[in-house]
Coordinates of C-alpha atoms and ligand atoms in Angstrom, one line a residue:
X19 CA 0.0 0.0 0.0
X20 CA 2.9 2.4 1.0
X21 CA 4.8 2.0 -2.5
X22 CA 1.2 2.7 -4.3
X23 CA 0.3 5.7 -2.5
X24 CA 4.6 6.6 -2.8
X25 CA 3.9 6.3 -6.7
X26 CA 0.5 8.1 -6.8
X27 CA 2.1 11.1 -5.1
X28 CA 5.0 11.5 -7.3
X29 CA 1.9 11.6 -10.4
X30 CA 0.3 14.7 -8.7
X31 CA 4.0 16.2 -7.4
X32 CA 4.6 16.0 -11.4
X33 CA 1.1 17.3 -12.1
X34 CA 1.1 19.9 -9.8
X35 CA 4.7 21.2 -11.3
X36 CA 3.7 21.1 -14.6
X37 CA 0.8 23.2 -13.5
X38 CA -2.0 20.5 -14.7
X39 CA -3.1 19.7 -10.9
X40 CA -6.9 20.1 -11.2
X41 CA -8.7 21.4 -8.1
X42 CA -12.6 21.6 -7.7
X43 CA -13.9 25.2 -7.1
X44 CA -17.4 24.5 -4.9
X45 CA -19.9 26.5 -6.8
X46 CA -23.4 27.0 -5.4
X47 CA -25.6 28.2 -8.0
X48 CA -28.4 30.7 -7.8
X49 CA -31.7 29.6 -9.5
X50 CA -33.4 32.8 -9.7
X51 CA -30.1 34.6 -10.5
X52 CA -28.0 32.4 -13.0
X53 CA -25.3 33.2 -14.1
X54 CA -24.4 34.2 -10.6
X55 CA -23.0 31.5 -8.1
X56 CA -22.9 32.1 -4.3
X57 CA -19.5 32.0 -2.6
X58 CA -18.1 31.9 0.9
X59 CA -14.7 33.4 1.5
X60 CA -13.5 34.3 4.6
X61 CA -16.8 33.0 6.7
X62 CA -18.6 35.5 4.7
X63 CA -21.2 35.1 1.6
X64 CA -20.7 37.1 -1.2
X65 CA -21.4 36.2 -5.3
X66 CA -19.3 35.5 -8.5
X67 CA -19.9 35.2 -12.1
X68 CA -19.5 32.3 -13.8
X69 CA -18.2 32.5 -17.2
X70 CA -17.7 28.7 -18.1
X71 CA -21.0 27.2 -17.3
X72 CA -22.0 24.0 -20.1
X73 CA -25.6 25.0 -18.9
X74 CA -25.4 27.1 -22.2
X75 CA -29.2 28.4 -21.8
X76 CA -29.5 28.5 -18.4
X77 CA -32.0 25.9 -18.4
X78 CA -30.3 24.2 -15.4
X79 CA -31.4 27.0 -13.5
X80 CA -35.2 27.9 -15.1
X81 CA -38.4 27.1 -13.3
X82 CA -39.0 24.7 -16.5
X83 CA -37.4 22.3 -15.6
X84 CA -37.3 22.7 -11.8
X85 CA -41.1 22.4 -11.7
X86 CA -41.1 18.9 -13.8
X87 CA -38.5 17.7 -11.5
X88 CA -40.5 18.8 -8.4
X89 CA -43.6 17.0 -9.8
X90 CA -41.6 13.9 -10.7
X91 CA -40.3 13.6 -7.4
X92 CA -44.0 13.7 -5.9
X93 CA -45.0 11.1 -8.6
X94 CA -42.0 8.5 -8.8
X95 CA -39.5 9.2 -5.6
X96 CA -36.0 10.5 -6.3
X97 CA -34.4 7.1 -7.9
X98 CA -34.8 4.9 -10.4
X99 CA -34.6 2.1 -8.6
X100 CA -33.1 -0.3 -11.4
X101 CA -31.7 -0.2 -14.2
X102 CA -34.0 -0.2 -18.1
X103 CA -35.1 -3.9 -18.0
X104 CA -35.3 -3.9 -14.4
X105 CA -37.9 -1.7 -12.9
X106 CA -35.9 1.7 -14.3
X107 CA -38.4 2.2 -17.0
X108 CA -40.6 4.8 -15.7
X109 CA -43.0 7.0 -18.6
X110 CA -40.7 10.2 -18.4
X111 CA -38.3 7.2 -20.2
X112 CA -40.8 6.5 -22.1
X113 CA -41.8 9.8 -23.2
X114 CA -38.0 11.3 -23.1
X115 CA -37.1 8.6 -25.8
X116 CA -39.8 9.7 -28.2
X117 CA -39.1 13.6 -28.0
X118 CA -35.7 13.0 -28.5
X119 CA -36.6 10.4 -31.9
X120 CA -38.9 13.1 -33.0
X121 CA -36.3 16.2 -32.3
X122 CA -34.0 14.5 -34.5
X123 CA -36.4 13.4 -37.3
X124 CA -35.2 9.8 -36.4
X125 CA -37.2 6.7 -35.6
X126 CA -36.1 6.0 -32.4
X127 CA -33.9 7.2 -29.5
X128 CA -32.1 5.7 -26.2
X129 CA -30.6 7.0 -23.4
X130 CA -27.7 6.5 -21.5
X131 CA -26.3 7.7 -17.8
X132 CA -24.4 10.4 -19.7
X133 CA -22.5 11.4 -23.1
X134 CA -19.4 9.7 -22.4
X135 CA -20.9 6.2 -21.7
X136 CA -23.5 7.1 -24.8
X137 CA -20.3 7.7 -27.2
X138 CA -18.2 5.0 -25.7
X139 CA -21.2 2.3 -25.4
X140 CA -22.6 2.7 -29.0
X141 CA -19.2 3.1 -30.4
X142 CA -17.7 0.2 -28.6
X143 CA -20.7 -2.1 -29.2
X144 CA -21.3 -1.1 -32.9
X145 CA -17.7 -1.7 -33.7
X146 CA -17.5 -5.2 -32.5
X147 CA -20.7 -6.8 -33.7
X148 CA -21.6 -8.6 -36.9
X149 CA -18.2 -10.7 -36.9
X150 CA -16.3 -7.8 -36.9
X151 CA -14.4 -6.6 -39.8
X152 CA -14.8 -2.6 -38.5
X153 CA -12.4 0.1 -39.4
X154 CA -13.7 3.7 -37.8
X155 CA -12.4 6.8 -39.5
X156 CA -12.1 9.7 -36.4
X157 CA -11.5 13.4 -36.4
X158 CA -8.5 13.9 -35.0
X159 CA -9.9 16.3 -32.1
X160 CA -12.8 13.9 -31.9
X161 CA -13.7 14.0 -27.9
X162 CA -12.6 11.3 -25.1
X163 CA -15.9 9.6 -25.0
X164 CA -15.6 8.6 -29.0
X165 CA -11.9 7.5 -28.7
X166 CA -13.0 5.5 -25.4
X167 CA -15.5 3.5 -27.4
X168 CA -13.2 3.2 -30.5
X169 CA -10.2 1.8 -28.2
X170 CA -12.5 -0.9 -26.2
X171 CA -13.5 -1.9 -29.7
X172 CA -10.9 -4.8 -30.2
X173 CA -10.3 -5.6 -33.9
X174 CA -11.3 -2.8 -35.2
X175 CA -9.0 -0.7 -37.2
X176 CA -8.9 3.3 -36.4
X177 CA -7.8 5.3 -39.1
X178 CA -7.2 9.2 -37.9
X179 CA -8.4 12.2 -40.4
X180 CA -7.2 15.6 -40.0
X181 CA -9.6 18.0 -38.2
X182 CA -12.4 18.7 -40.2
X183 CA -10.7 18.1 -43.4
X184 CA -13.1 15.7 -45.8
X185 CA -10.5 15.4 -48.5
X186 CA -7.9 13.9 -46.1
X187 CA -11.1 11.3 -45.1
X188 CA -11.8 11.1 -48.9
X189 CA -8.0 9.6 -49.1
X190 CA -8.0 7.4 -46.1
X191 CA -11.2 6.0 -47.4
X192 CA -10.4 5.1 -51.0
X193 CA -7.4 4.1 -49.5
X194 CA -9.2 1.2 -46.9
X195 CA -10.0 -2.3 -48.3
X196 CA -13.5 -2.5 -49.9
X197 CA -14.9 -5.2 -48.2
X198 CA -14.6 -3.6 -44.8
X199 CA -17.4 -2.0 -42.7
X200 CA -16.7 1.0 -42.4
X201 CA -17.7 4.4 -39.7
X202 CA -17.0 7.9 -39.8
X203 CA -17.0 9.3 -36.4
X204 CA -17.0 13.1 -35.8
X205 CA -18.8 15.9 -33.9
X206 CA -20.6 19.2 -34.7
X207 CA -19.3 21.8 -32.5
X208 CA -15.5 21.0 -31.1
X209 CA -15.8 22.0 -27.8
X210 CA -12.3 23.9 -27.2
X211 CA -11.7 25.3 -30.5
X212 CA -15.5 26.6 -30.8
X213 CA -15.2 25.8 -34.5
X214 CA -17.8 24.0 -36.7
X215 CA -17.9 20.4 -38.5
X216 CA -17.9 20.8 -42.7
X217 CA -21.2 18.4 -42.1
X218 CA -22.7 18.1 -45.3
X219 CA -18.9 17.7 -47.1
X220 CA -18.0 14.9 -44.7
X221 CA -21.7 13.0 -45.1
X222 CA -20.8 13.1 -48.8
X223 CA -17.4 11.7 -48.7
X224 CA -18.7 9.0 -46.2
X225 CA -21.7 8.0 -48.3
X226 CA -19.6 7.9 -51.6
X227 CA -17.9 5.3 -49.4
X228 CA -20.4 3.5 -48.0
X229 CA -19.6 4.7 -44.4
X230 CA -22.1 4.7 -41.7
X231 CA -22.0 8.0 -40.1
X232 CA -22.1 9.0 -36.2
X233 CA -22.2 12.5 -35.4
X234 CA -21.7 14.1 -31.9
X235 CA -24.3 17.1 -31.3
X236 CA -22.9 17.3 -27.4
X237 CA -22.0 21.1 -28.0
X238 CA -24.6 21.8 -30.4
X239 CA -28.2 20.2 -28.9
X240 CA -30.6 23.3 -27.6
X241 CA -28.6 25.7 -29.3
X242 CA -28.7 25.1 -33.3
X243 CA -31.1 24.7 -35.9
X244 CA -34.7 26.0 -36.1
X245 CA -35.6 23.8 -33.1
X246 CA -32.7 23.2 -31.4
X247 CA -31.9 19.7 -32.7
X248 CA -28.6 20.6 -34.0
X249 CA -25.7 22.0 -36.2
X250 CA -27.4 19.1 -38.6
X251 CA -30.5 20.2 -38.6
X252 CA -29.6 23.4 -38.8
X253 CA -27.9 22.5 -42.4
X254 CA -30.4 20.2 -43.5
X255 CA -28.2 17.0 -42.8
X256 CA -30.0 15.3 -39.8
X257 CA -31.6 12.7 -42.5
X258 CA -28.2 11.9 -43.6
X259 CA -26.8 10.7 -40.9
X260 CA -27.2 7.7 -39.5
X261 CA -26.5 7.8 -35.7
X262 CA -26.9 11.6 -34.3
X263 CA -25.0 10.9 -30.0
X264 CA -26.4 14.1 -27.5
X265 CA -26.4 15.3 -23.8
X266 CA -29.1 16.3 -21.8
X267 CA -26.3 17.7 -19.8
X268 CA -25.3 20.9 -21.6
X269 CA -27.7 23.4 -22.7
X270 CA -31.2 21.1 -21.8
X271 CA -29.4 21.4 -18.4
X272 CA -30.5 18.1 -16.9
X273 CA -28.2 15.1 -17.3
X274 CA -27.8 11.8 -19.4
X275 CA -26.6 11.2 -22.9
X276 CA -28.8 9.7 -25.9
X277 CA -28.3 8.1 -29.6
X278 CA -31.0 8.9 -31.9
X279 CA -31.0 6.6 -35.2
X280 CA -33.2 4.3 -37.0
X281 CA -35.4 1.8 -34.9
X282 CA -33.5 -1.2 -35.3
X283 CA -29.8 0.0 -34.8
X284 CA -31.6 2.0 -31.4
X285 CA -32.9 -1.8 -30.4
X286 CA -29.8 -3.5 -31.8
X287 CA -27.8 -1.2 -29.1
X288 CA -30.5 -1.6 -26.5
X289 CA -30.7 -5.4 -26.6
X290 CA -26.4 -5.6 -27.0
X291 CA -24.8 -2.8 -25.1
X292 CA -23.0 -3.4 -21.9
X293 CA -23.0 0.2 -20.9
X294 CA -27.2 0.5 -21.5
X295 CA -28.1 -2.7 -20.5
X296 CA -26.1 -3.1 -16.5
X297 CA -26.3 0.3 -15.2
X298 CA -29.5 2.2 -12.7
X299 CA -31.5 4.4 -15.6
X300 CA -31.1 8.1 -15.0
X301 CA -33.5 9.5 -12.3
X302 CA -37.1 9.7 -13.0
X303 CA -36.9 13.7 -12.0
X304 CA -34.2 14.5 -14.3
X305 CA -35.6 12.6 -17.5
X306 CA -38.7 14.7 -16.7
X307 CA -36.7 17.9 -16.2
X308 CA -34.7 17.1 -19.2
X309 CA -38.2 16.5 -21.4
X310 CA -39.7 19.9 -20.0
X311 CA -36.4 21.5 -21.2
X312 CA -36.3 19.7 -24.7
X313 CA -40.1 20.8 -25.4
X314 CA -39.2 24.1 -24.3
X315 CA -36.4 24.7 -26.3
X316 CA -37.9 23.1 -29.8
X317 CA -40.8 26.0 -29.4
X318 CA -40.4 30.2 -29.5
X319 CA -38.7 30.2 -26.3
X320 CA -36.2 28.2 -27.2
X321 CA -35.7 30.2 -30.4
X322 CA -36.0 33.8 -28.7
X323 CA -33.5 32.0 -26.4
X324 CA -31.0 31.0 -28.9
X325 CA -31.2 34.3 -30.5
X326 CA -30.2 36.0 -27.2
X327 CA -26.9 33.1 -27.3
X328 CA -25.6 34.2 -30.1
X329 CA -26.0 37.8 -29.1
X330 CA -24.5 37.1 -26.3
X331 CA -21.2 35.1 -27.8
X332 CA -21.3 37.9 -30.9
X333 CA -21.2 40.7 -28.1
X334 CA -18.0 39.2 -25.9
X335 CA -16.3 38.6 -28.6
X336 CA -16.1 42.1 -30.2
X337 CA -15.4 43.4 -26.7
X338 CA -12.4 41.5 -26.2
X339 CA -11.2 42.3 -29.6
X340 CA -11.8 45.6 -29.1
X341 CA -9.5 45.8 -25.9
X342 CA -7.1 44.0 -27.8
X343 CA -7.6 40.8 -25.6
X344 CA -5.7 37.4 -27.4
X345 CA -9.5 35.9 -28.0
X346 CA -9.4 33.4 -30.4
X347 CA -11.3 33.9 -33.4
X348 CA -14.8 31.1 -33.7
X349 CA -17.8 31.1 -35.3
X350 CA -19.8 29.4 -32.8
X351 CA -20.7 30.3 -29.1
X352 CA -17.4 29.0 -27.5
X353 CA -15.1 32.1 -27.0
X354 CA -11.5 30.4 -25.6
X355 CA -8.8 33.4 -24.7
X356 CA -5.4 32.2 -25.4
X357 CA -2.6 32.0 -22.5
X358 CA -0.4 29.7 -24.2
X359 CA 1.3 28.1 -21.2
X360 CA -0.4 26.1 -18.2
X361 CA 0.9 27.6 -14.9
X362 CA 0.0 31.2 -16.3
X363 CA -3.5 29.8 -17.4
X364 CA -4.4 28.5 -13.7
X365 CA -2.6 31.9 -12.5
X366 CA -5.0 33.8 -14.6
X367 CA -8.3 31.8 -14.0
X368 CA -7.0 32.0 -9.9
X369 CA -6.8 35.7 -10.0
X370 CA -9.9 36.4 -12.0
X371 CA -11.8 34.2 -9.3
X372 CA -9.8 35.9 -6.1
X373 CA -9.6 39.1 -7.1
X374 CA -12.2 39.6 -9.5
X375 CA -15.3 37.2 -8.5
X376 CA -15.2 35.5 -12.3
X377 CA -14.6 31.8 -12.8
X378 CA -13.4 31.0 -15.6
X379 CA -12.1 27.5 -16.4
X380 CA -7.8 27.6 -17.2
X381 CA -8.2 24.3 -20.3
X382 CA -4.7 22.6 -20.1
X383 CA -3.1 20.0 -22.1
X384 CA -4.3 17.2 -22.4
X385 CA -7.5 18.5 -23.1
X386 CA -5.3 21.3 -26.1
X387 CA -1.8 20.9 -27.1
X388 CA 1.0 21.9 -25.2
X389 CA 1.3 25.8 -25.6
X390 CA -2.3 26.2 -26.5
X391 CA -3.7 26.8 -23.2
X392 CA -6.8 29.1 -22.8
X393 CA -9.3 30.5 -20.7
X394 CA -12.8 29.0 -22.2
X395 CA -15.7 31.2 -21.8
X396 CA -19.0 30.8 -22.5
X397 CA -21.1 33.5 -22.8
X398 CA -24.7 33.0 -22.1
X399 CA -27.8 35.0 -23.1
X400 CA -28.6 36.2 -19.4
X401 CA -24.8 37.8 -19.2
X402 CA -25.5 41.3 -19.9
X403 CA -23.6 43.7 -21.1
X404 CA -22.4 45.0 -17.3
X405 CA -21.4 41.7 -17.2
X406 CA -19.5 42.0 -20.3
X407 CA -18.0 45.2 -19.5
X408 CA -16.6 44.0 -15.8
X409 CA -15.0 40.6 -17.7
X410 CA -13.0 42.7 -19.8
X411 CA -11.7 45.4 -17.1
X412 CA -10.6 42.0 -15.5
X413 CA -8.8 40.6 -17.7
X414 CA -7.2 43.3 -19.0
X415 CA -6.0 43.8 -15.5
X416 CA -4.6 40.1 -14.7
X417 CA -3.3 39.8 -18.4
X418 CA -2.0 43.2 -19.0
X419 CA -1.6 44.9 -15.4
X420 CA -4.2 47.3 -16.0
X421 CA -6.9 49.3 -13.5
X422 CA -7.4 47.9 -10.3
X423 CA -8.2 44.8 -8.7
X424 CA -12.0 44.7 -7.9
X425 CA -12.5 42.5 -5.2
X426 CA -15.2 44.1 -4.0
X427 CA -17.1 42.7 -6.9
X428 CA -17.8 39.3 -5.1
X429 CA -19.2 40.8 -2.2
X430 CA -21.5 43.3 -4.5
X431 CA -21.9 41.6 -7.2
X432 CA -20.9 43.2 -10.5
X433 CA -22.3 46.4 -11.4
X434 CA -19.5 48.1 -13.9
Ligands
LIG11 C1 -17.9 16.3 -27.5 C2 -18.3 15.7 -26.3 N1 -19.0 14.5 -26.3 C3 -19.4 13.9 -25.2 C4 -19.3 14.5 -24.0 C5 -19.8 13.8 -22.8 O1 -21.1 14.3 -22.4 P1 -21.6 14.3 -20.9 O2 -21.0 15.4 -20.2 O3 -23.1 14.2 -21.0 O4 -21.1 13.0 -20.4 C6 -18.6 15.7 -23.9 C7 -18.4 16.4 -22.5 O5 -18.1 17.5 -22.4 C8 -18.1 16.3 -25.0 O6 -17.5 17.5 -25.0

């Protein structure tokens, strides 16, 4: 025991010097006052902003879905109790299924416990069965979850294409043996570049190829397309391909992952995957949270709320620009600040929290490269433009050394 605990110290020593030691900052959110969290520093209570929230919308925090939770609760208890075969399947399962089939256009839909087991259960399960004979072509910056699924998938070959680049995926597919089965595995919206997927270019190269497609819509779901279903909806590609993977994490702000696809690879991966089949079905309040949020979002809230997103993203953006802030340039709502090197990214995001009430998530390798460390914000539509205004005098001031610390800001919250 001592020479295992010896070893798992001199990990996190190595960690900890290399600046990549990741510590939890205890947020306690306000549901009547997202995106403000409540802190405690010093014994006292004050409030901070938080700038790196995956609750895109806010949803997490909307009456919504609190009130279909609260109503769930009173119906079905807190837990599942079992897992989907056995005594987990409750109606909200049910009914969560079908609104997620019918968001997507598809036939059928399944959920999981979360994204990652979604991505790596269908991915590991599809690429094993029917005697094999598999070769998956990836993104390179596809996301852990995909490359989880595509390593416990033994025997199947993994060919890596360069970052959104379909004629790279053109050549690696003419290049493969015919007879092989053959998957293209990709995702919308990459998460820490904030840059979009070439969708309909990459559905073509695949199909030319006979390639079943699987797209990843975690960053994307809620926040694209005329009802939130999606970068491929938005494009008119959901009906092209075959397997569309989601959260009901992000901007639905509940939790749980899905697939939605046709009705017999949805049973096919219901009836065969290890990761649906053994584990406690997600909590009867949060599939009804998530299904208040999902009908919300596919109606005009949802699209007076998306509009406000985008606002939101467009607005930060041209503010840090126009301070002359290193924001890197994206076309979707992610808005990542470069830093460049990991000690001075957690030194930045620590200051902005300690002396200016705004949390900010420091991204290190591996999550990027080495040397392409960044601050990843992600404006919402209820940060306003005092908001906006106080994020910039802050980091201009840890960055750059300019104006004044504002601690003050936590106890009063912002008002700039
Ligand atoms: C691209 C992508 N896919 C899947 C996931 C996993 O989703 P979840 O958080 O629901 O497990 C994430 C998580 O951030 C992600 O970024």
């Amino acid at each position: 025991m001592q020479d295992l605990d010896a070893q798992c110290r001199a990990v996190l020593t190595q960690l900890r010097q290399e600046g990549r030691y990741r510590e939890f900052t205890p947020l306690a959110r306000q549901d009547r006052d997202f995106p403000y969290c409540r802190v405690t520093r010093g014994g006292e209570e004050g409030r901070a902003v938080l700038w790196s929230s995956n609750d895109y919308l806010g949803m997490g925090a909307s009456d919504v879905l609190a009130q279909a939770a609260i109503e769930a609760i009173e119906q079905h208890g807190v837990g599942a109790g079992g897992t989907r075969n056995i005594s987990g399947t409750t109606p909200y399962h049910v009914a969560l299924e079908r609104e997620l089939a019918s968001l997507h256009g598809k036939e059928a839909a399944l959920i999981f416990t979360s994204g990652y087991v979604a991505n790596a259960g269908a991915l590991s399960t599809l690429l094993t069965s029917f005697g094999g004979n598999w070769h998956v072509f990836s993104d390179a910056k596809n996301h852990a979850s995909m490359i989880e699924g595509m390593r416990h998938a033994k025997g199947a070959k993994r060919s890596i294409f360069r970052h959104n680049d379909p004629a790279h995926l053109a050549e690696l597919l003419a290049a493969a043996p015919a007879d092989e089965r053959k998957l293209v595995a990709f995702e919308s919206v990459y998460s820490m570049d904030g840059d979009f997927a070439p969708i309909e270019a990459i559905v073509d190269v695949a199909r030319r190829h006979g390639a079943v497609t699987y797209l990843d819509e975690v960053h994307a779901v809620g926040m694209y397309g005329p009802t939130g279903a999606g970068v491929a909806e938005r494009d008119g590609q959901a009906q092209r391909i075959d397997i569309i993977q989601g959260t009901l994490a992000k901007a639905f702000g509940a939790h749980g992952g899905y697939i939605a696809a046709s009705a017999a690879v949805v049973d096919f991966i219901r009836s065969t995957c290890p990761d649906f089949i053994f584990t406690t079905a997600i909590a009867p309040p949060v599939a009804a949270a998530a299904l208040a949020s999902i009908r919300y979002l596919r109606g005009p809230g949802g699209v007076a709320l998306r509009e406000r997103h985008q606002a939101s993203a467009a607005r930060v953006k041209a503010a840090l620009a126009e301070a002359g802030l290193p924001v890197i340039p994206t076309p979707t709502h992610i808005v990542p600040v470069h830093i460049g090197d990991a000690a001075r990214c957690r030194e930045v995001s620590r200051r902005l929290w300690e002396e200016h009430g705004i949390y900010a998530t420091p991204i290190n390798y591996p999550t990027v490269p080495r040397g392409e460390e960044r601050l990843r914000l992600t404006p919402g539509p209820l940060h306003d433009e005092n908001l906006v205004k106080a994020l910039v005098l802050a980091l201009d001031q840890v960055l750059n050394g300019k104006g004044e610390a504002r601690v003050a800001m936590i106890e009063e919250g912002v008002s700039a």
